[in-house]
Structure formats: structure tokens, C-alpha cells
Coordinates of N, CA and C in Angstrom, one line a residue:
X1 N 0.8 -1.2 0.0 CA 0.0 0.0 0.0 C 0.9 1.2 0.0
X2 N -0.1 2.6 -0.5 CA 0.7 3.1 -0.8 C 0.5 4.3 0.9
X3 N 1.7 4.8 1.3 CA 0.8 5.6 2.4 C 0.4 7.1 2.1
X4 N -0.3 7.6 3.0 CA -0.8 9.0 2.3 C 0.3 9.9 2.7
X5 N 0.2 10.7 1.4 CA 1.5 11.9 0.8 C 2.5 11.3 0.4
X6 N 2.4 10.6 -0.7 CA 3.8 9.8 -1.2 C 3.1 9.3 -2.9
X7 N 4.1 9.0 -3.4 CA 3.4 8.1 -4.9 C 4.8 7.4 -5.2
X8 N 4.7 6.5 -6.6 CA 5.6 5.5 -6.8 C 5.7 6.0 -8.0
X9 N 6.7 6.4 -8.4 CA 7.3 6.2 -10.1 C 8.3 4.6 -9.7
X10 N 8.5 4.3 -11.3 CA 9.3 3.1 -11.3 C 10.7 3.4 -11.8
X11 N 11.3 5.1 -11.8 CA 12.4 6.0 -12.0 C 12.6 5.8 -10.0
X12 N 12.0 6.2 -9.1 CA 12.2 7.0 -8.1 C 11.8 5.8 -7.0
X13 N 11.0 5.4 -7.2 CA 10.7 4.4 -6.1 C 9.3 5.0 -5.5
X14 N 9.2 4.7 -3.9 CA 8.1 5.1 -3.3 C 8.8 6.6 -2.7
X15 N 8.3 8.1 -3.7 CA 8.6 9.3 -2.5 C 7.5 9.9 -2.2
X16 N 7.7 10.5 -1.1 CA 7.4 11.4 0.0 C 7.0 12.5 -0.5
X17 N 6.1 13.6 -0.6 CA 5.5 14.6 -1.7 C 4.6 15.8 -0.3
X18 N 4.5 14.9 0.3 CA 3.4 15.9 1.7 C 3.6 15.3 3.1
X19 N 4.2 15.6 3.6 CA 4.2 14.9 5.2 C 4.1 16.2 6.2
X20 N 2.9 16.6 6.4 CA 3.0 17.3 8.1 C 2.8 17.3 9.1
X21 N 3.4 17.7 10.1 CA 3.5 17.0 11.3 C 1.8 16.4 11.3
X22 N 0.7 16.5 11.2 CA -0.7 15.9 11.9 C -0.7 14.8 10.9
X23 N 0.2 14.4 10.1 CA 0.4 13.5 9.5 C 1.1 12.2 9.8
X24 N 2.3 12.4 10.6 CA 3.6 11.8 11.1 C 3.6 11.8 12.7
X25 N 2.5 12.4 13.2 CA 2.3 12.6 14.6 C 0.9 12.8 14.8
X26 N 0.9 10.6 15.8 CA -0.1 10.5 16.4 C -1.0 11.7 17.1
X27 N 0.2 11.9 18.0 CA -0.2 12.8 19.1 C -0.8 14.4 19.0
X28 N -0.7 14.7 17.5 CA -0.6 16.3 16.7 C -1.8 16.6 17.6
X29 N -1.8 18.2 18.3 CA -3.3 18.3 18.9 C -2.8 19.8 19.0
X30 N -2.8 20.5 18.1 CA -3.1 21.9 18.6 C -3.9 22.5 18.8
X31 N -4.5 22.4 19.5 CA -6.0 23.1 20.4 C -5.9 22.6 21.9
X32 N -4.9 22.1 22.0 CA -4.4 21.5 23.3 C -3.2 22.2 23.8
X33 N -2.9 23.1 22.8 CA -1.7 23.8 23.5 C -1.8 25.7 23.5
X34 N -1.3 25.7 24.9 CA -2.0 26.8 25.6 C -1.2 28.0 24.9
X35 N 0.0 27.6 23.7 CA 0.3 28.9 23.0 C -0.6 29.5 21.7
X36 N -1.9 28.1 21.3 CA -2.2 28.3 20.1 C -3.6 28.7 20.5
X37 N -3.4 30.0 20.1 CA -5.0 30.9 20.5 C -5.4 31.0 19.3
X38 N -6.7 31.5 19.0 CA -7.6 32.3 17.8 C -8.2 32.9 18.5
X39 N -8.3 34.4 18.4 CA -9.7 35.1 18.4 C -10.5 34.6 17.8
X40 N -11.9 35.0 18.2 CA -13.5 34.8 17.2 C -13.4 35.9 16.2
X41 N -12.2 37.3 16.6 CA -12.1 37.8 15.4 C -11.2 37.7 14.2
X42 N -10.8 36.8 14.2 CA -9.8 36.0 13.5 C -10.7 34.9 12.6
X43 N -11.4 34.2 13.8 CA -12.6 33.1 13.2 C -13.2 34.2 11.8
X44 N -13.8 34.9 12.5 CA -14.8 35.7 11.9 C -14.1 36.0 10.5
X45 N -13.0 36.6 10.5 CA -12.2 37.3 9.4 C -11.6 36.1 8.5
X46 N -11.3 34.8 9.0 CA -11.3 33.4 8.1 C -12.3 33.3 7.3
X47 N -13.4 33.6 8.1 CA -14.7 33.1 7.7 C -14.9 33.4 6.4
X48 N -15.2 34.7 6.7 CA -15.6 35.9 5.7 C -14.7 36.1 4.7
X49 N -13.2 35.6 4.3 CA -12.6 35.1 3.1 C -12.7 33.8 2.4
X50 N -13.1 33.1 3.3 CA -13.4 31.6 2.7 C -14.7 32.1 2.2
X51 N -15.4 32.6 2.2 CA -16.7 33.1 1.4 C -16.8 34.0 0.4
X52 N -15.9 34.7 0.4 CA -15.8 35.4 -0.4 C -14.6 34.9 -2.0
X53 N -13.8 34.1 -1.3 CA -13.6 33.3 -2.3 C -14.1 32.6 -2.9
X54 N -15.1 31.7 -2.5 CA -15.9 31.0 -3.2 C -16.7 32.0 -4.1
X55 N -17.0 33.2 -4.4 CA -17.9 34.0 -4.5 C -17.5 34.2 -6.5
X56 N -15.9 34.1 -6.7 CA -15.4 34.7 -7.7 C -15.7 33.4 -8.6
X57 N -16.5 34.3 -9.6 CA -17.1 33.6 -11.1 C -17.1 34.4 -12.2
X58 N -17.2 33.8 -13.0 CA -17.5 34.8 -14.7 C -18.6 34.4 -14.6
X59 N -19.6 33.7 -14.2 CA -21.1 33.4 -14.7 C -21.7 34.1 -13.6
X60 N -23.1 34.0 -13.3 CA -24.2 34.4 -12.8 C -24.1 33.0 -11.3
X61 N -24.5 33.2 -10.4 CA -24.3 32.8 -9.3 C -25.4 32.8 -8.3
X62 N -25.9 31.7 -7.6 CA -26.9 31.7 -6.7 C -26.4 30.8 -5.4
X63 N -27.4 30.7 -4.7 CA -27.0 30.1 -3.1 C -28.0 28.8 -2.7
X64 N -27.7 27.8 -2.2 CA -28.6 26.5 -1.9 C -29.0 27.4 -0.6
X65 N -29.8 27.7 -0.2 CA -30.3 27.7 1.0 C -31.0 26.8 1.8
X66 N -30.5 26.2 2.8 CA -31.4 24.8 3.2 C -32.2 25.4 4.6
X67 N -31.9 26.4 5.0 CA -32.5 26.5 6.5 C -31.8 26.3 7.8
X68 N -30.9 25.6 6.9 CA -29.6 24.6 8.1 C -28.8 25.8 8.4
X69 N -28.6 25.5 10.0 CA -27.2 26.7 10.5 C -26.3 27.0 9.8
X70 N -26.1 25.9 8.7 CA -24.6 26.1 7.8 C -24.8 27.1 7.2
X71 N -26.1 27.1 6.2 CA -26.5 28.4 4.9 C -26.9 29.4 5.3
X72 N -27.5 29.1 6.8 CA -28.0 30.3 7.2 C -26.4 31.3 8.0
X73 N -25.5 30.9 8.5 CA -24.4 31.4 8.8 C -23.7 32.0 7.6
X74 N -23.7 30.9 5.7 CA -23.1 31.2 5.6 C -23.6 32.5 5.0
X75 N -25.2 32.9 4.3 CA -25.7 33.7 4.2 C -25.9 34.8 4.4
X76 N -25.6 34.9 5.9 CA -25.3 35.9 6.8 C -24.2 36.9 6.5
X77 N -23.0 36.2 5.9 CA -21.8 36.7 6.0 C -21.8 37.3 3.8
X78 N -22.4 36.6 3.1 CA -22.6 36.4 1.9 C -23.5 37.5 1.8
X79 N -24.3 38.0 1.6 CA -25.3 39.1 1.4 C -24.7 40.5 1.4
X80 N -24.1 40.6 2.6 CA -23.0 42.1 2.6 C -22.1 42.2 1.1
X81 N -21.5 40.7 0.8 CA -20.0 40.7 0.6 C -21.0 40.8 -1.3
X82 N -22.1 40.0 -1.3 CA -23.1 40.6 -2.3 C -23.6 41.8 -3.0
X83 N -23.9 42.0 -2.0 CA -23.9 43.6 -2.3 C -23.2 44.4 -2.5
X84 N -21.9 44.6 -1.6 CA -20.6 45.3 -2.6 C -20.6 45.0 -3.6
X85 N -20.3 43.8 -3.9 CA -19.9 43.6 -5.3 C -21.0 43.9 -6.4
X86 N -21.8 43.5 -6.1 CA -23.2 44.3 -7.2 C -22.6 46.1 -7.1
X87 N -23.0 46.3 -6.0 CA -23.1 48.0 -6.3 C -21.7 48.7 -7.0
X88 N -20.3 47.8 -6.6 CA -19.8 48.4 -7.2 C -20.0 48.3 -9.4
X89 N -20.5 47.4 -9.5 CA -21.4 47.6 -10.6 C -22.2 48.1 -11.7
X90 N -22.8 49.1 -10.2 CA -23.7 49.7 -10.5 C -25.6 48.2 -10.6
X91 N -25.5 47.6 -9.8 CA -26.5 46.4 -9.9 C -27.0 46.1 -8.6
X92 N -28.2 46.5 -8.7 CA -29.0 46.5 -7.5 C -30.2 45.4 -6.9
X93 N -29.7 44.2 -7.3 CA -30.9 43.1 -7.7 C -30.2 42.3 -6.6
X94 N -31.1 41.7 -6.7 CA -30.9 40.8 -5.1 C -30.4 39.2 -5.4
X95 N -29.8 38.7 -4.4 CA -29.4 37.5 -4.8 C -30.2 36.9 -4.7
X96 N -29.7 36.0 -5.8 CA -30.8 34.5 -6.0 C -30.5 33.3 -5.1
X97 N -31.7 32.8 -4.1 CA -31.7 31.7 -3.3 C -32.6 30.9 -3.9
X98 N -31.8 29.5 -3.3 CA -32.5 28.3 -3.8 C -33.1 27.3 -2.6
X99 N -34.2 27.0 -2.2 CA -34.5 26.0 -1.4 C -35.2 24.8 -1.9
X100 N -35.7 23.8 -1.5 CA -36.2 22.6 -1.8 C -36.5 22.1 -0.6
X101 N -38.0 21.4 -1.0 CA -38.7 20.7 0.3 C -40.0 20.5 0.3
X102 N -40.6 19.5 0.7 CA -42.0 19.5 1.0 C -42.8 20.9 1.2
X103 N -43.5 21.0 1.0 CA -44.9 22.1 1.1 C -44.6 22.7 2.4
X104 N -44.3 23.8 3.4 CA -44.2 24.0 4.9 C -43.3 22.9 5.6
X105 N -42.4 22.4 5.1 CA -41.6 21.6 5.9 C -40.5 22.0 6.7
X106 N -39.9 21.5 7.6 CA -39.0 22.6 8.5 C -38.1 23.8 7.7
X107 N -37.6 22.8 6.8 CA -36.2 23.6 6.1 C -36.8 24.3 5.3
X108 N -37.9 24.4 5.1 CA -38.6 25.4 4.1 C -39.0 26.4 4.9
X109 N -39.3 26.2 5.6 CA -39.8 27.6 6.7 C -38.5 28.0 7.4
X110 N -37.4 27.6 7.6 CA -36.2 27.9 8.8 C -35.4 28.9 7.1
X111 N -35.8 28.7 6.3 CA -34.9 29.1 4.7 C -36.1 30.5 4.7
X112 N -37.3 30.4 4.6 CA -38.3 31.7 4.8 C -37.7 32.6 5.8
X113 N -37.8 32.0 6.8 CA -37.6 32.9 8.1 C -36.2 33.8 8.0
X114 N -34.8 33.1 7.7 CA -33.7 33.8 7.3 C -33.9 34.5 6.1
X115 N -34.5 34.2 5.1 CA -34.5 35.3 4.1 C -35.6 36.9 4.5
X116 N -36.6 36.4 5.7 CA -37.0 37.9 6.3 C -35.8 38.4 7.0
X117 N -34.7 37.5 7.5 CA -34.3 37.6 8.5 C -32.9 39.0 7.9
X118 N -32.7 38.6 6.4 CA -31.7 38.8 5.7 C -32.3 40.3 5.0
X119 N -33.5 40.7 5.1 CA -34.4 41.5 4.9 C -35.1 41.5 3.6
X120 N -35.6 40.5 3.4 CA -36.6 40.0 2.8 C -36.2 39.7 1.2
X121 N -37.7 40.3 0.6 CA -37.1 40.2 -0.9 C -36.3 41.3 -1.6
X122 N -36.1 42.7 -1.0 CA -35.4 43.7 -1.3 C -33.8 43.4 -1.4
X123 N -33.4 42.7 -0.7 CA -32.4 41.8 -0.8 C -31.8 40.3 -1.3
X124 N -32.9 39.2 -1.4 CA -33.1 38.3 -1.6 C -34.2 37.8 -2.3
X125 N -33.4 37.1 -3.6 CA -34.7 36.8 -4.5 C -34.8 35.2 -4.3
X126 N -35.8 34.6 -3.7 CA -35.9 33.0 -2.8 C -36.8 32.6 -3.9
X127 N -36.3 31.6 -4.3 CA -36.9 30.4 -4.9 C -37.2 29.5 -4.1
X128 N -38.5 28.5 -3.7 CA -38.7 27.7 -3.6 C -39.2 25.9 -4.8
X129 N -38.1 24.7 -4.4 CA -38.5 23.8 -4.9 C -39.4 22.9 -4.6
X130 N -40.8 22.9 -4.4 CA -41.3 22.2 -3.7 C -41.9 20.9 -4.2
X131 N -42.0 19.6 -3.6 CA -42.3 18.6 -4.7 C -42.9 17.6 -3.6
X132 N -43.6 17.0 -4.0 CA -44.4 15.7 -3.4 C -43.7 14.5 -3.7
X133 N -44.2 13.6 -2.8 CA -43.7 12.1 -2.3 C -44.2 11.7 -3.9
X134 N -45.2 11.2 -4.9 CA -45.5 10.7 -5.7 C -44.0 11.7 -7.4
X135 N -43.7 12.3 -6.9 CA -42.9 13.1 -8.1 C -41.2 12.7 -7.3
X136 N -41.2 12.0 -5.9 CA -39.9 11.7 -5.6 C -40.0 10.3 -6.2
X137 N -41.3 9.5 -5.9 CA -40.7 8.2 -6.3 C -40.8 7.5 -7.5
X138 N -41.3 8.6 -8.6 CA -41.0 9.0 -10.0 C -39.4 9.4 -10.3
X139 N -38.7 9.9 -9.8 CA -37.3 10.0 -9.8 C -36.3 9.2 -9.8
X140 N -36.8 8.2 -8.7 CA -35.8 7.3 -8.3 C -35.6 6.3 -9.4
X141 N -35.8 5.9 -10.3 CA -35.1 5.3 -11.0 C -34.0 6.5 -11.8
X142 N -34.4 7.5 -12.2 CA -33.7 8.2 -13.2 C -32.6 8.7 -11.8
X143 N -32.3 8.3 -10.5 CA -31.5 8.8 -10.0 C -30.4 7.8 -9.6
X144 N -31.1 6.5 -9.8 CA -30.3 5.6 -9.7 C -29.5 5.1 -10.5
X145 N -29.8 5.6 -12.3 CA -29.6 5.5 -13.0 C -28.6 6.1 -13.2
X146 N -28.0 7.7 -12.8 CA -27.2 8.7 -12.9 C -26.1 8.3 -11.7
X147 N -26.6 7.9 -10.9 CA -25.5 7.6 -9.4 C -25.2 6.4 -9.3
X148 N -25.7 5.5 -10.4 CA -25.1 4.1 -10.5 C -24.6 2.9 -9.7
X149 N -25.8 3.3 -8.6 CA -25.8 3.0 -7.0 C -27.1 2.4 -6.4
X150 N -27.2 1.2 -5.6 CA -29.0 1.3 -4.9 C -28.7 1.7 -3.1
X151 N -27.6 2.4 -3.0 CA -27.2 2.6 -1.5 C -28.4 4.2 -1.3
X152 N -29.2 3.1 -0.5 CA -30.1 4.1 0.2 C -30.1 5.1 1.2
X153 N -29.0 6.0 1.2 CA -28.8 7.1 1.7 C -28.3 8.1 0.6
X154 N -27.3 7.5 -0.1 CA -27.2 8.5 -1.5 C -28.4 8.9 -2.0
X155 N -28.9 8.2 -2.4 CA -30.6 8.3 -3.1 C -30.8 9.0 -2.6
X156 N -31.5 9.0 -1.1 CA -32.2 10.1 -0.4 C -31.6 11.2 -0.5
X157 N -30.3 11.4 -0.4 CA -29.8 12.9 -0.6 C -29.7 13.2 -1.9
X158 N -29.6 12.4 -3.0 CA -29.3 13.0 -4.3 C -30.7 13.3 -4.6
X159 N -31.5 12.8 -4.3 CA -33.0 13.6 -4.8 C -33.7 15.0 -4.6
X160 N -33.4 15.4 -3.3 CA -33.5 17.1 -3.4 C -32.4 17.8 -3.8
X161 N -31.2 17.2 -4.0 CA -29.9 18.3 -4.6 C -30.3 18.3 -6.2
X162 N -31.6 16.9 -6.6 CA -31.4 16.8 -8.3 C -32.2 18.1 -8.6
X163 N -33.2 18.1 -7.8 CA -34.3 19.2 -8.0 C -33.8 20.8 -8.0
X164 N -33.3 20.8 -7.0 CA -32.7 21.9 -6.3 C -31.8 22.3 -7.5
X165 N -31.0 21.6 -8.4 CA -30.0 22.1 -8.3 C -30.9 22.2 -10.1
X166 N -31.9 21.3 -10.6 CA -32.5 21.9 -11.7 C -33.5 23.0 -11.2
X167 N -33.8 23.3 -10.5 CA -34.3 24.5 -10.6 C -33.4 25.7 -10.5
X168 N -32.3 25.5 -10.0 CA -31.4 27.1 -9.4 C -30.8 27.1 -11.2
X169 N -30.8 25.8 -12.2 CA -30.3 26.0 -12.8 C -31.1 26.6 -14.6
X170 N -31.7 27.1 -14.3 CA -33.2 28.1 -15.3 C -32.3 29.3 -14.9
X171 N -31.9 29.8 -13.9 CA -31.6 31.2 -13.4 C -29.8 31.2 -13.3
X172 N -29.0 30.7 -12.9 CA -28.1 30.9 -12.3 C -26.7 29.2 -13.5
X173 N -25.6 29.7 -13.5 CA -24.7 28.8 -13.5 C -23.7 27.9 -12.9
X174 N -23.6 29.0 -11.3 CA -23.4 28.5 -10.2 C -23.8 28.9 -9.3

């Protein structure tokens, strides 16, 4: 076997390409050592670049909104960093969100509630995917067919991302 951070040419043998210490050391725990601090405003300031990197596209761009503390955090941080970039522009249109879910189901109302939360539609232009149990179990073969799998947890998750991600895609590229 081959171990991780290494490859085989048959010039070179087996080398070494990535080894860092949490690699080579069981013991690696820094959060255990009382020199390695972060501020929350350090957190915060990570945060809000890893988001904004994601952000840079040549195409048109929208957001999965699930309701979940993830979208809704990352959302939070995403709408400011939106709006600069529109206004400098000159473009005053609101971002496009995407949800998916039963008719009033939690994640569809927890995705409502943060888009009032985000200040509404003046800000946020929210799509909902909404679909019933007789139009999911219409899918499942064309999903099983695509994922080329009968592992019943994939399934269940690839079916609202299929929807979700054909509806965000009429409006948006990414």
C-alpha cells in the first residue's frame, strides 16, 4: 500500500511529496496547546474570506439555501459581501436563493424565516423547490440510473440536490 503523501514512479521508487506533522504525529493536537489561541475575530475574518472566495465567477451565481445553520451562517456573511460587489457595478438586484422541500416543511420555513431575517425580498430573491412524495418516487429510478448505485442514503440525498440544483439552474450557473 501506498501511504498518504507519497506516490511510486518506477524511476524513483516510493517518495514522500506531503508529510506534516498531523500527518507523522499521532499525538498532533493543537487546540491542546495553551500557546495556540484564535480570536472569534480571526474566526470571523477566516470566515468571511473563505466566502468570499468562493464568490469569484465569470457566470451568474446563486445560493442552496437549506435552512440549516450552515446556509443560514453562511448567508449571513454572503449578502454584505453581495452587495458590494453588485453596487460596485452599479446592480441593485438581489441574490438568488434556492430551497427545496415539502410544502411548509421545516427547512422550508427555517430558509423563509432567514430570508426575512436577511431582509426580505429587497435583498433576496428566494426560490422555492417544492415537490411531493408521488414526483420523488417518479425519480428514483432516473437517480439511480445517474448515481449508479442502490445505496439508500445516497438516493435520499441526491434527490432534493437533483431538484434543487435543476431548478437554481433556469436562473443561475453556479
Amino acid at each position: 500500500a501506498i501511504p498518504p503523501g507519497h506516490y511510486w514512479s518506477p524511476d524513483g521508487g516510493l517518495v514522500c511529496f506531503y508529510n506534516p506533522e498531523w500527518l507523522r504525529n499521532d499525538n498532533y493536537a493543537p487546540w491542546e496547546d495553551p500557546e495556540h489561541n484564535v480570536t472569534d475575530d480571526e474566526i470571523r475574518e477566516a470566515f468571511s474570506k473563505a466566502v468570499q472566495k468562493r464568490m469569484m465567477s465569470d457566470v451568474e451565481y446563486g445560493f442552496f439555501l437549506s435552512g440549516g445553520v450552515d446556509s443560514c451562517v453562511v448567508s449571513h456573511d454572503l449578502l454584505p459581501l453581495w452587495r458590494a460587489e453588485r453596487n460596485a457595478i452599479g446592480d441593485d438586484r438581489p441574490i438568488p436563493t434556492y430551497t427545496v422541500g415539502m410544502e411548509n416543511s421545516p427547512d422550508v420555513m427555517a430558509a423563509k424565516a432567514m430570508v426575512e431575517a436577511l431582509g426580505g425580498a429587497k435583498h433576496v430573491e428566494h426560490h422555492i423547490r417544492s415537490f411531493t412524495p408521488d414526483e420523488v418516487f417518479d425519480l428514483i429510478p432516473k437517480i439511480v440510473y445517474h448515481m449508479e448505485t442502490y445505496e439508500a442514503e445516497l438516493i435520499r440525498s441526491a434527490i432534493p440536490n437533483w431538484l434543487l440544483a435543476e431548478r437554481a439552474a433556469r436562473d443561475v450557473k453556479m
